Amino acid sequence: MADGYLRRTVITRPILTTEQQDLLEATITEWKTACNISSRIGWDVGETRKTYLQDLAYDEVLGETRLGSQHAILATHQAAAALDGVEAIEDLDEHYKTSRPEFTSNTVKYDTRTMTLFDDGSASLSTVDGRIRCDLNLPDEEDGYQHEYLNDDEWEITESTLSKRDDEYYIHLGFRKDKPEKQVDKQDDDEDRTVLGVDLGIVNIATTSTAYFASGRELRHRHRVFERIRGNLQQTGTQSAHRTIQQMSGRESRYLRDQLHQVANQILEEARTHDCEYIAFENLKHIRERAPPVKEFHQWAHRQLVDLVEYKAEADGISVEFVDPKNTSRRCPECGHTSEGNRVRQSAFECESCGATQNADYVGAKNVGWRYVRRGLQSSRRTGDSQLALKSGTVTPNRGFVPSD
């Protein structure tokens, strides 16, 4: 991440009385109203900058809701972030129609001014009617990962989120600490760097040069079913249908996030297993040219996956890099012959020159990684021999294939 911090999220549940639950539910309701007021104001004038939208919307938010001043500020910032995300989608594809962000999720943001954590495992939370103090449902110290962050002074609490789901409340505690200083410029000076190549596709949402295939079949199926049901409910137009769409959207989002987390974790495991210092992806801006029927969904999924890998790789000291994917699906990794005719079918590759046959996504992953390996040879400062990680060894420009021990 570009701000100089490592960031982590810790999930726990607050232990609440009925009165405290009512206060938090009211706070969530007011928060959604505040975010929607800010979203409307920002949308009308085209403003996506946090401080500028805060100046425009703060007074109205404070006058129309029961939120305190700091929560009113946070709501304007939340709306600005959502508006900025819409603007980014429009920049990515000028033909993709967007609408004003609407806040319907049962969540509310907290920061260090609206939430305080105490050493005894309790927390103080701002509500629409003062503060409440409650215990957090933490596991035993020796068993719970939460204590790794709560008890380590290097990690400081930052912006967090309270959410309500199925009548239960959860707190996603945000933590951050300074990134370790880089000792050298790895891209130029590593003696030997090992690269994991990753191809992003439709049939397989991700394929690595070490032959890990993450199928996208179930993701596509779930998304198609969701879109069909949502379309039917939208035609109905009733309030009940609208509530059902909201509930389905939440379940769909949680499912997709969980699946992408699992794929990201496996990509990182491949990198660690094969001692890779780098993970190479294709530049995402080219993906939309290759997935016209479902491009919006797959562009989103690929972007989310890459973000997750970057986030997770950072903690392991693994760098994520990007290369131009031009001809990565058409170049033979065995002999280098490049031709559109090499791509026999969506999933099949057969070189017209040497006759090599492989899975097309696997070919793409190897070519993506190989392109980054070759890029390193152009640096006059490097003295090592970079290598591409494969399932059963590595391949280098100078030594060719080297089998694993």
Tab-separated table of C-alpha atoms in Angstrom:
chain	number	residue	atom	x	y	z
A	1	MET	CA	0.000	0.000	0.000
A	2	ALA	CA	1.225	3.474	-0.782
A	3	ASP	CA	0.809	5.179	2.599
A	4	GLY	CA	3.758	3.565	4.379
A	5	TYR	CA	1.708	1.290	6.682
A	6	LEU	CA	0.963	-2.395	6.996
A	7	ARG	CA	-2.750	-2.834	7.733
A	8	ARG	CA	-4.745	-5.680	9.242
A	9	THR	CA	-8.372	-6.243	10.270
A	10	VAL	CA	-9.434	-8.092	13.421
A	11	ILE	CA	-13.044	-9.288	13.790
A	12	THR	CA	-14.800	-9.657	17.132
A	13	ARG	CA	-18.287	-9.285	18.643
A	14	PRO	CA	-19.351	-6.733	21.256
A	15	ILE	CA	-21.338	-8.135	24.175
A	16	LEU	CA	-24.393	-5.852	24.325
A	17	THR	CA	-27.457	-5.269	26.449
A	18	THR	CA	-30.809	-4.798	24.722
A	19	GLU	CA	-30.622	-1.046	25.337
A	20	GLN	CA	-27.144	-0.872	23.838
A	21	GLN	CA	-28.294	-2.824	20.776
A	22	ASP	CA	-31.125	-0.337	20.260
A	23	LEU	CA	-28.693	2.583	20.445
A	24	LEU	CA	-26.337	0.998	17.929
A	25	GLU	CA	-29.207	0.161	15.570
A	26	ALA	CA	-30.341	3.796	15.716
A	27	THR	CA	-26.764	4.939	15.086
A	28	ILE	CA	-26.507	2.716	12.005
A	29	THR	CA	-29.790	4.104	10.666
A	30	GLU	CA	-28.614	7.692	11.131
A	31	TRP	CA	-25.244	6.826	9.597
A	32	LYS	CA	-26.868	5.523	6.416
A	33	THR	CA	-28.949	8.687	6.194
A	34	ALA	CA	-25.846	10.835	6.642
A	35	CYS	CA	-23.919	8.950	3.961
A	36	ASN	CA	-26.809	9.230	1.507
A	37	ILE	CA	-27.148	12.979	2.146
A	38	SER	CA	-23.425	13.397	1.479
A	39	SER	CA	-23.577	11.150	-1.570
A	40	ARG	CA	-26.416	13.218	-3.062
A	41	ILE	CA	-24.618	16.497	-2.484
A	42	GLY	CA	-21.340	15.211	-3.905
A	43	TRP	CA	-23.056	13.620	-6.896
A	44	ASP	CA	-24.932	16.797	-7.764
A	45	VAL	CA	-21.769	18.926	-7.893
A	46	GLY	CA	-19.282	16.276	-8.976
A	47	GLU	CA	-17.216	16.445	-5.787
A	48	THR	CA	-15.252	13.352	-4.656
A	49	ARG	CA	-12.569	14.912	-2.428
A	50	LYS	CA	-13.079	14.181	1.271
A	51	THR	CA	-12.329	17.563	2.781
A	52	TYR	CA	-14.232	19.438	0.086
A	53	LEU	CA	-17.306	17.242	0.425
A	54	GLN	CA	-17.073	17.614	4.197
A	55	ASP	CA	-17.320	21.405	3.812
A	56	LEU	CA	-20.329	21.039	1.511
A	57	ALA	CA	-22.324	18.411	3.406
A	58	TYR	CA	-21.353	18.679	7.086
A	59	ASP	CA	-23.964	21.222	8.187
A	60	GLU	CA	-26.831	19.408	6.486
A	61	VAL	CA	-25.736	16.032	7.886
A	62	LEU	CA	-25.513	17.481	11.373
A	63	GLY	CA	-28.914	19.152	11.028
A	64	GLU	CA	-30.752	16.177	9.507
A	65	THR	CA	-29.377	13.371	11.688
A	66	ARG	CA	-28.699	12.639	15.353
A	67	LEU	CA	-25.038	11.871	14.767
A	68	GLY	CA	-22.283	13.587	16.692
A	69	SER	CA	-19.864	15.897	14.909
A	70	GLN	CA	-17.095	13.326	14.352
A	71	HIS	CA	-19.468	10.712	12.977
A	72	ALA	CA	-20.913	13.375	10.670
A	73	ILE	CA	-17.403	14.025	9.327
A	74	LEU	CA	-16.737	10.314	8.857
A	75	ALA	CA	-19.991	9.943	6.927
A	76	THR	CA	-18.991	12.663	4.455
A	77	HIS	CA	-15.633	10.951	3.983
A	78	GLN	CA	-17.319	7.591	3.406
A	79	ALA	CA	-19.534	9.110	0.725
A	80	ALA	CA	-16.549	10.786	-0.929
A	81	ALA	CA	-14.724	7.456	-1.133
A	82	ALA	CA	-17.762	5.811	-2.755
A	83	LEU	CA	-18.145	8.649	-5.257
A	84	ASP	CA	-14.462	8.453	-6.092
A	85	GLY	CA	-14.867	4.725	-6.749
A	86	VAL	CA	-17.704	5.404	-9.193
A	87	GLU	CA	-15.543	7.953	-10.982
A	88	ALA	CA	-12.738	5.400	-11.280
A	89	ILE	CA	-15.105	2.872	-12.898
A	90	GLU	CA	-16.225	5.490	-15.416
A	91	ASP	CA	-12.593	6.286	-16.222
A	92	LEU	CA	-11.938	2.586	-16.771
A	93	ASP	CA	-14.826	2.137	-19.190
A	94	GLU	CA	-16.656	5.167	-20.556
A	95	HIS	CA	-19.509	2.956	-21.781
A	96	TYR	CA	-20.238	1.481	-18.351
A	97	LYS	CA	-23.219	3.306	-16.849
A	98	THR	CA	-22.970	4.175	-13.173
A	99	SER	CA	-25.450	5.588	-10.700
A	100	ARG	CA	-25.145	7.563	-7.481
A	101	PRO	CA	-23.876	5.406	-4.606
A	102	GLU	CA	-26.650	4.450	-2.214
A	103	PHE	CA	-25.835	3.315	1.320
A	104	THR	CA	-28.035	0.460	2.500
A	105	SER	CA	-25.665	-1.825	4.433
A	106	ASN	CA	-26.125	-2.050	8.185
A	107	THR	CA	-22.695	-0.659	9.052
A	108	VAL	CA	-21.162	2.415	10.672
A	109	LYS	CA	-17.547	3.613	10.737
A	110	TYR	CA	-15.563	4.304	13.888
A	111	ASP	CA	-12.215	5.993	14.434
A	112	THR	CA	-10.080	6.796	17.481
A	113	ARG	CA	-12.349	9.722	18.354
A	114	THR	CA	-15.547	7.676	18.298
A	115	MET	CA	-14.216	4.392	19.705
A	116	THR	CA	-11.793	3.604	22.537
A	117	LEU	CA	-10.290	0.200	23.323
A	118	PHE	CA	-9.336	-0.602	26.904
A	119	ASP	CA	-6.770	-3.039	28.291
A	120	ASP	CA	-9.468	-5.057	30.051
A	121	GLY	CA	-10.947	-6.160	26.702
A	122	SER	CA	-13.795	-3.653	26.591
A	123	ALA	CA	-14.612	-0.839	24.208
A	124	SER	CA	-16.383	2.519	24.345
A	125	LEU	CA	-18.503	3.383	21.299
A	126	SER	CA	-20.188	6.639	20.327
A	127	THR	CA	-23.909	6.419	19.582
A	128	VAL	CA	-26.728	8.840	18.815
A	129	ASP	CA	-27.213	9.207	22.570
A	130	GLY	CA	-23.779	9.409	24.143
A	131	ARG	CA	-21.297	6.568	24.562
A	132	ILE	CA	-21.779	2.971	25.563
A	133	ARG	CA	-19.150	0.697	27.083
A	134	CYS	CA	-19.217	-3.029	26.405
A	135	ASP	CA	-16.984	-6.074	26.641
A	136	LEU	CA	-15.570	-7.640	23.484
A	137	ASN	CA	-16.050	-11.344	22.892
A	138	LEU	CA	-12.361	-12.268	22.756
A	139	PRO	CA	-10.989	-15.822	22.899
A	140	ASP	CA	-8.422	-16.999	25.419
A	141	GLU	CA	-5.166	-15.108	24.976
A	142	GLU	CA	-3.141	-18.145	23.967
A	143	ASP	CA	-5.644	-19.160	21.289
A	144	GLY	CA	-6.928	-15.921	19.746
A	145	TYR	CA	-5.191	-14.182	16.854
A	146	GLN	CA	-6.863	-10.919	17.959
A	147	HIS	CA	-4.425	-10.600	20.859
A	148	GLU	CA	-1.500	-10.474	18.437
A	149	TYR	CA	-2.685	-6.992	17.479
A	150	LEU	CA	-4.405	-5.863	20.667
A	151	ASN	CA	-1.350	-6.552	22.850
A	152	ASP	CA	1.418	-5.462	20.478
A	153	ASP	CA	2.311	-1.780	20.851
A	154	GLU	CA	3.610	-1.680	17.271
A	155	TRP	CA	0.048	-2.062	16.011
A	156	GLU	CA	-2.164	0.989	16.517
A	157	ILE	CA	-5.932	1.087	16.195
A	158	THR	CA	-7.257	2.980	13.193
A	159	GLU	CA	-10.575	3.270	11.331
A	160	SER	CA	-12.901	0.364	12.151
A	161	THR	CA	-16.402	-0.789	11.188
A	162	LEU	CA	-19.365	-1.930	13.252
A	163	SER	CA	-21.867	-4.067	11.351
A	164	LYS	CA	-25.150	-5.802	12.060
A	165	ARG	CA	-25.860	-9.119	10.372
A	166	ASP	CA	-28.626	-11.605	11.198
A	167	ASP	CA	-29.376	-9.712	14.446
A	168	GLU	CA	-25.738	-10.032	15.563
A	169	TYR	CA	-23.236	-7.177	15.864
A	170	TYR	CA	-19.610	-7.417	14.766
A	171	ILE	CA	-16.677	-5.043	14.999
A	172	HIS	CA	-14.000	-5.120	12.301
A	173	LEU	CA	-11.099	-3.474	14.131
A	174	GLY	CA	-8.572	-1.807	11.862
A	175	PHE	CA	-4.891	-1.854	12.869
A	176	ARG	CA	-1.789	-0.436	11.250
A	177	LYS	CA	1.961	-0.259	11.834
A	178	ASP	CA	4.888	1.217	9.951
A	179	LYS	CA	6.257	-0.790	7.061
A	180	PRO	CA	9.807	-2.103	7.543
A	181	GLU	CA	12.355	-0.038	5.656
A	182	LYS	CA	13.562	-1.575	2.427
A	183	GLN	CA	17.246	-2.353	2.599
A	184	VAL	CA	17.864	-2.430	-1.140
A	185	ASP	CA	16.005	-1.906	-4.387
A	186	LYS	CA	15.033	-5.522	-4.967
A	187	GLN	CA	14.143	-5.021	-8.598
A	188	ASP	CA	17.696	-3.924	-9.447
A	189	ASP	CA	20.032	-5.559	-6.942
A	190	ASP	CA	18.809	-9.020	-5.911
A	191	GLU	CA	21.419	-11.663	-6.741
A	192	ASP	CA	18.769	-14.181	-7.781
A	193	ARG	CA	15.094	-13.396	-7.831
A	194	THR	CA	12.391	-15.991	-8.337
A	195	VAL	CA	9.189	-14.900	-10.028
A	196	LEU	CA	5.724	-16.450	-9.857
A	197	GLY	CA	3.678	-15.669	-12.966
A	198	VAL	CA	-0.120	-15.349	-12.694
A	199	ASP	CA	-2.615	-15.337	-15.550
A	200	LEU	CA	-6.065	-13.839	-14.917
A	201	GLY	CA	-8.843	-15.331	-16.988
A	202	ILE	CA	-12.498	-16.239	-17.335
A	203	VAL	CA	-12.640	-20.042	-17.187
A	204	ASN	CA	-9.941	-19.995	-14.521
A	205	ILE	CA	-10.014	-16.766	-12.567
A	206	ALA	CA	-6.293	-17.243	-11.821
A	207	THR	CA	-3.577	-19.656	-12.949
A	208	THR	CA	0.021	-19.651	-11.716
A	209	SER	CA	3.241	-20.680	-13.440
A	210	THR	CA	3.487	-23.420	-10.792
A	211	ALA	CA	0.273	-24.985	-12.173
A	212	TYR	CA	-2.236	-23.853	-9.547
A	213	PHE	CA	-5.629	-23.396	-11.236
A	214	ALA	CA	-8.406	-21.424	-9.516
A	215	SER	CA	-11.614	-22.239	-11.357
A	216	GLY	CA	-14.002	-19.382	-12.009
A	217	ARG	CA	-16.927	-21.671	-12.857
A	218	GLU	CA	-18.734	-21.419	-9.506
A	219	LEU	CA	-18.179	-17.656	-9.296
A	220	ARG	CA	-19.681	-17.173	-12.756
A	221	HIS	CA	-22.601	-19.472	-11.972
A	222	ARG	CA	-23.429	-17.730	-8.697
A	223	HIS	CA	-23.164	-14.306	-10.326
A	224	ARG	CA	-25.459	-15.268	-13.225
A	225	VAL	CA	-28.067	-16.692	-10.845
A	226	PHE	CA	-27.907	-13.575	-8.681
A	227	GLU	CA	-28.268	-11.237	-11.663
A	228	ARG	CA	-31.250	-13.192	-13.009
A	229	ILE	CA	-33.073	-13.175	-9.674
A	230	ARG	CA	-32.259	-9.525	-9.062
A	231	GLY	CA	-33.618	-8.588	-12.490
A	232	ASN	CA	-36.885	-10.394	-11.787
A	233	LEU	CA	-37.226	-8.736	-8.375
A	234	GLN	CA	-36.519	-5.291	-9.819
A	235	GLN	CA	-39.360	-5.800	-12.279
A	236	THR	CA	-41.644	-6.603	-9.349
A	237	GLY	CA	-40.811	-3.245	-7.786
A	238	THR	CA	-42.320	-3.904	-4.370
A	239	GLN	CA	-40.789	-2.884	-1.040
A	240	SER	CA	-40.494	-6.564	-0.136
A	241	ALA	CA	-38.598	-7.219	-3.368
A	242	HIS	CA	-36.243	-4.339	-2.580
A	243	ARG	CA	-35.480	-5.792	0.865
A	244	THR	CA	-34.851	-9.199	-0.680
A	245	ILE	CA	-32.399	-7.654	-3.172
A	246	GLN	CA	-30.523	-6.009	-0.293
A	247	GLN	CA	-30.277	-9.283	1.616
A	248	MET	CA	-29.147	-11.156	-1.487
A	249	SER	CA	-26.558	-8.491	-2.319
A	250	GLY	CA	-25.023	-8.856	1.123
A	251	ARG	CA	-24.809	-12.640	0.836
A	252	GLU	CA	-23.396	-12.367	-2.696
A	253	SER	CA	-20.719	-9.882	-1.628
A	254	ARG	CA	-19.673	-11.989	1.365
A	255	TYR	CA	-19.477	-15.126	-0.773
A	256	LEU	CA	-17.372	-13.430	-3.452
A	257	ARG	CA	-15.015	-11.878	-0.906
A	258	ASP	CA	-14.557	-15.233	0.804
A	259	GLN	CA	-13.803	-17.027	-2.475
A	260	LEU	CA	-11.336	-14.365	-3.613
A	261	HIS	CA	-9.610	-14.452	-0.218
A	262	GLN	CA	-9.133	-18.194	-0.624
A	263	VAL	CA	-7.669	-17.795	-4.108
A	264	ALA	CA	-5.356	-15.001	-2.929
A	265	ASN	CA	-4.194	-17.157	-0.019
A	266	GLN	CA	-3.384	-20.019	-2.362
A	267	ILE	CA	-1.428	-17.766	-4.731
A	268	LEU	CA	0.623	-16.578	-1.745
A	269	GLU	CA	1.134	-20.182	-0.658
A	270	GLU	CA	2.468	-21.012	-4.132
A	271	ALA	CA	4.870	-18.063	-3.891
A	272	ARG	CA	6.091	-19.095	-0.434
A	273	THR	CA	6.426	-22.774	-1.350
A	274	HIS	CA	8.596	-21.939	-4.365
A	275	ASP	CA	10.618	-19.214	-2.584
A	276	CYS	CA	9.369	-16.438	-4.862
A	277	GLU	CA	10.320	-12.842	-4.126
A	278	TYR	CA	8.007	-11.533	-6.860
A	279	ILE	CA	4.506	-12.207	-8.122
A	280	ALA	CA	3.888	-10.949	-11.668
A	281	PHE	CA	0.405	-10.128	-12.961
A	282	GLU	CA	-0.707	-8.819	-16.312
A	283	ASN	CA	-1.640	-5.156	-16.398
A	284	LEU	CA	-5.331	-5.076	-15.514
A	285	LYS	CA	-6.324	-2.399	-18.003
A	286	HIS	CA	-5.965	-4.944	-20.816
A	287	ILE	CA	-8.391	-7.469	-19.328
A	288	ARG	CA	-11.552	-5.688	-20.477
A	289	GLU	CA	-10.483	-6.192	-24.096
A	290	ARG	CA	-10.614	-9.952	-23.620
A	291	ALA	CA	-13.870	-10.473	-21.698
A	292	PRO	CA	-16.674	-8.544	-23.419
A	293	PRO	CA	-19.807	-10.494	-22.315
A	294	VAL	CA	-19.102	-10.376	-18.570
A	295	LYS	CA	-16.330	-7.825	-18.435
A	296	GLU	CA	-17.701	-5.649	-15.627
A	297	PHE	CA	-17.945	-8.594	-13.225
A	298	HIS	CA	-14.576	-10.086	-14.145
A	299	GLN	CA	-12.808	-6.729	-14.126
A	300	TRP	CA	-14.130	-6.220	-10.603
A	301	ALA	CA	-13.174	-9.752	-9.483
A	302	HIS	CA	-9.675	-9.504	-10.960
A	303	ARG	CA	-9.094	-6.098	-9.407
A	304	GLN	CA	-10.261	-7.342	-6.016
A	305	LEU	CA	-8.074	-10.439	-6.291
A	306	VAL	CA	-4.963	-8.455	-7.189
A	307	ASP	CA	-5.632	-6.009	-4.337
A	308	LEU	CA	-5.930	-8.930	-1.907
A	309	VAL	CA	-2.702	-10.507	-3.146
A	310	GLU	CA	-0.872	-7.167	-2.835
A	311	TYR	CA	-2.219	-6.708	0.678
A	312	LYS	CA	-1.261	-10.217	1.796
A	313	ALA	CA	2.086	-10.319	-0.043
A	314	GLU	CA	3.251	-7.172	1.695
A	315	ALA	CA	3.418	-8.925	5.073
A	316	ASP	CA	5.641	-11.649	3.575
A	317	GLY	CA	8.008	-9.193	1.891
A	318	ILE	CA	6.890	-10.346	-1.566
A	319	SER	CA	6.578	-7.685	-4.262
A	320	VAL	CA	3.709	-7.612	-6.760
A	321	GLU	CA	4.607	-6.382	-10.234
A	322	PHE	CA	2.767	-5.918	-13.531
A	323	VAL	CA	3.673	-6.563	-17.156
A	324	ASP	CA	2.149	-5.874	-20.547
A	325	PRO	CA	0.100	-8.991	-21.401
A	326	LYS	CA	0.429	-8.513	-25.167
A	327	ASN	CA	0.763	-11.923	-26.864
A	328	THR	CA	1.118	-13.793	-23.564
A	329	SER	CA	-1.675	-16.111	-24.740
A	330	ARG	CA	-0.110	-16.573	-28.197
A	331	ARG	CA	3.591	-17.070	-27.447
A	332	CYS	CA	4.944	-20.591	-27.095
A	333	PRO	CA	6.933	-20.807	-23.835
A	334	GLU	CA	8.979	-23.690	-25.265
A	335	CYS	CA	10.282	-22.244	-28.545
A	336	GLY	CA	9.136	-18.616	-28.473
A	337	HIS	CA	7.025	-18.825	-31.640
A	338	THR	CA	4.192	-16.288	-31.441
A	339	SER	CA	1.029	-16.668	-33.497
A	340	GLU	CA	-2.695	-16.239	-33.132
A	341	GLY	CA	-3.021	-19.758	-34.513
A	342	ASN	CA	-1.279	-21.175	-31.449
A	343	ARG	CA	-4.454	-20.600	-29.444
A	344	VAL	CA	-6.536	-23.522	-30.645
A	345	ARG	CA	-9.438	-23.025	-28.246
A	346	GLN	CA	-10.233	-21.014	-25.112
A	347	SER	CA	-8.490	-23.599	-22.940
A	348	ALA	CA	-6.084	-25.214	-25.426
A	349	PHE	CA	-2.688	-24.109	-26.767
A	350	GLU	CA	-0.767	-25.899	-29.527
A	351	CYS	CA	2.337	-24.329	-31.017
A	352	GLU	CA	2.276	-24.215	-34.815
A	353	SER	CA	6.070	-24.372	-34.881
A	354	CYS	CA	7.233	-26.962	-32.345
A	355	GLY	CA	3.937	-28.736	-31.665
A	356	ALA	CA	4.001	-28.197	-27.877
A	357	THR	CA	0.545	-28.558	-26.312
A	358	GLN	CA	-0.463	-27.114	-22.937
A	359	ASN	CA	-3.383	-25.565	-21.114
A	360	ALA	CA	-3.784	-22.050	-22.503
A	361	ASP	CA	-4.084	-20.366	-19.090
A	362	TYR	CA	-0.936	-22.131	-17.900
A	363	VAL	CA	0.864	-20.847	-20.982
A	364	GLY	CA	-0.330	-17.337	-20.152
A	365	ALA	CA	0.909	-17.599	-16.557
A	366	LYS	CA	4.362	-18.747	-17.665
A	367	ASN	CA	4.608	-15.992	-20.255
A	368	VAL	CA	3.517	-13.316	-17.759
A	369	GLY	CA	6.192	-14.438	-15.299
A	370	TRP	CA	8.809	-14.864	-18.015
A	371	ARG	CA	8.216	-11.324	-19.259
A	372	TYR	CA	9.035	-9.984	-15.804
A	373	VAL	CA	12.132	-12.190	-15.592
A	374	ARG	CA	13.316	-10.817	-18.932
A	375	ARG	CA	12.658	-7.262	-17.788
A	376	GLY	CA	15.227	-7.701	-15.017
A	377	LEU	CA	17.954	-8.528	-17.529
A	378	GLN	CA	17.787	-4.987	-18.871
A	379	SER	CA	19.193	-3.508	-15.650
A	380	SER	CA	22.941	-2.847	-15.742
A	381	ARG	CA	23.098	-2.941	-11.913
A	382	ARG	CA	22.016	-6.562	-11.557
A	383	THR	CA	24.518	-9.404	-11.373
A	384	GLY	CA	22.206	-12.317	-10.548
A	385	ASP	CA	20.249	-14.750	-12.682
A	386	SER	CA	16.481	-14.334	-12.335
A	387	GLN	CA	14.253	-17.357	-12.666
A	388	LEU	CA	10.638	-18.278	-13.241
A	389	ALA	CA	9.008	-20.659	-10.764
A	390	LEU	CA	7.438	-23.730	-12.361
A	391	LYS	CA	5.674	-26.719	-10.805
A	392	SER	CA	8.759	-28.948	-10.821
A	393	GLY	CA	11.625	-26.460	-10.829
A	394	THR	CA	12.689	-23.136	-12.301
A	395	VAL	CA	13.732	-21.829	-15.684
A	396	THR	CA	16.344	-19.106	-16.205
A	397	PRO	CA	17.467	-17.183	-19.294
A	398	ASN	CA	21.054	-18.415	-18.940
A	399	ARG	CA	20.737	-21.935	-17.510
A	400	GLY	CA	17.397	-23.081	-18.909
A	401	PHE	CA	15.263	-25.473	-16.865
A	402	VAL	CA	16.553	-26.407	-13.400
A	403	PRO	CA	14.582	-29.194	-11.677
A	404	SER	CA	13.657	-28.820	-8.010
A	405	ASP	CA	15.494	-30.938	-5.459
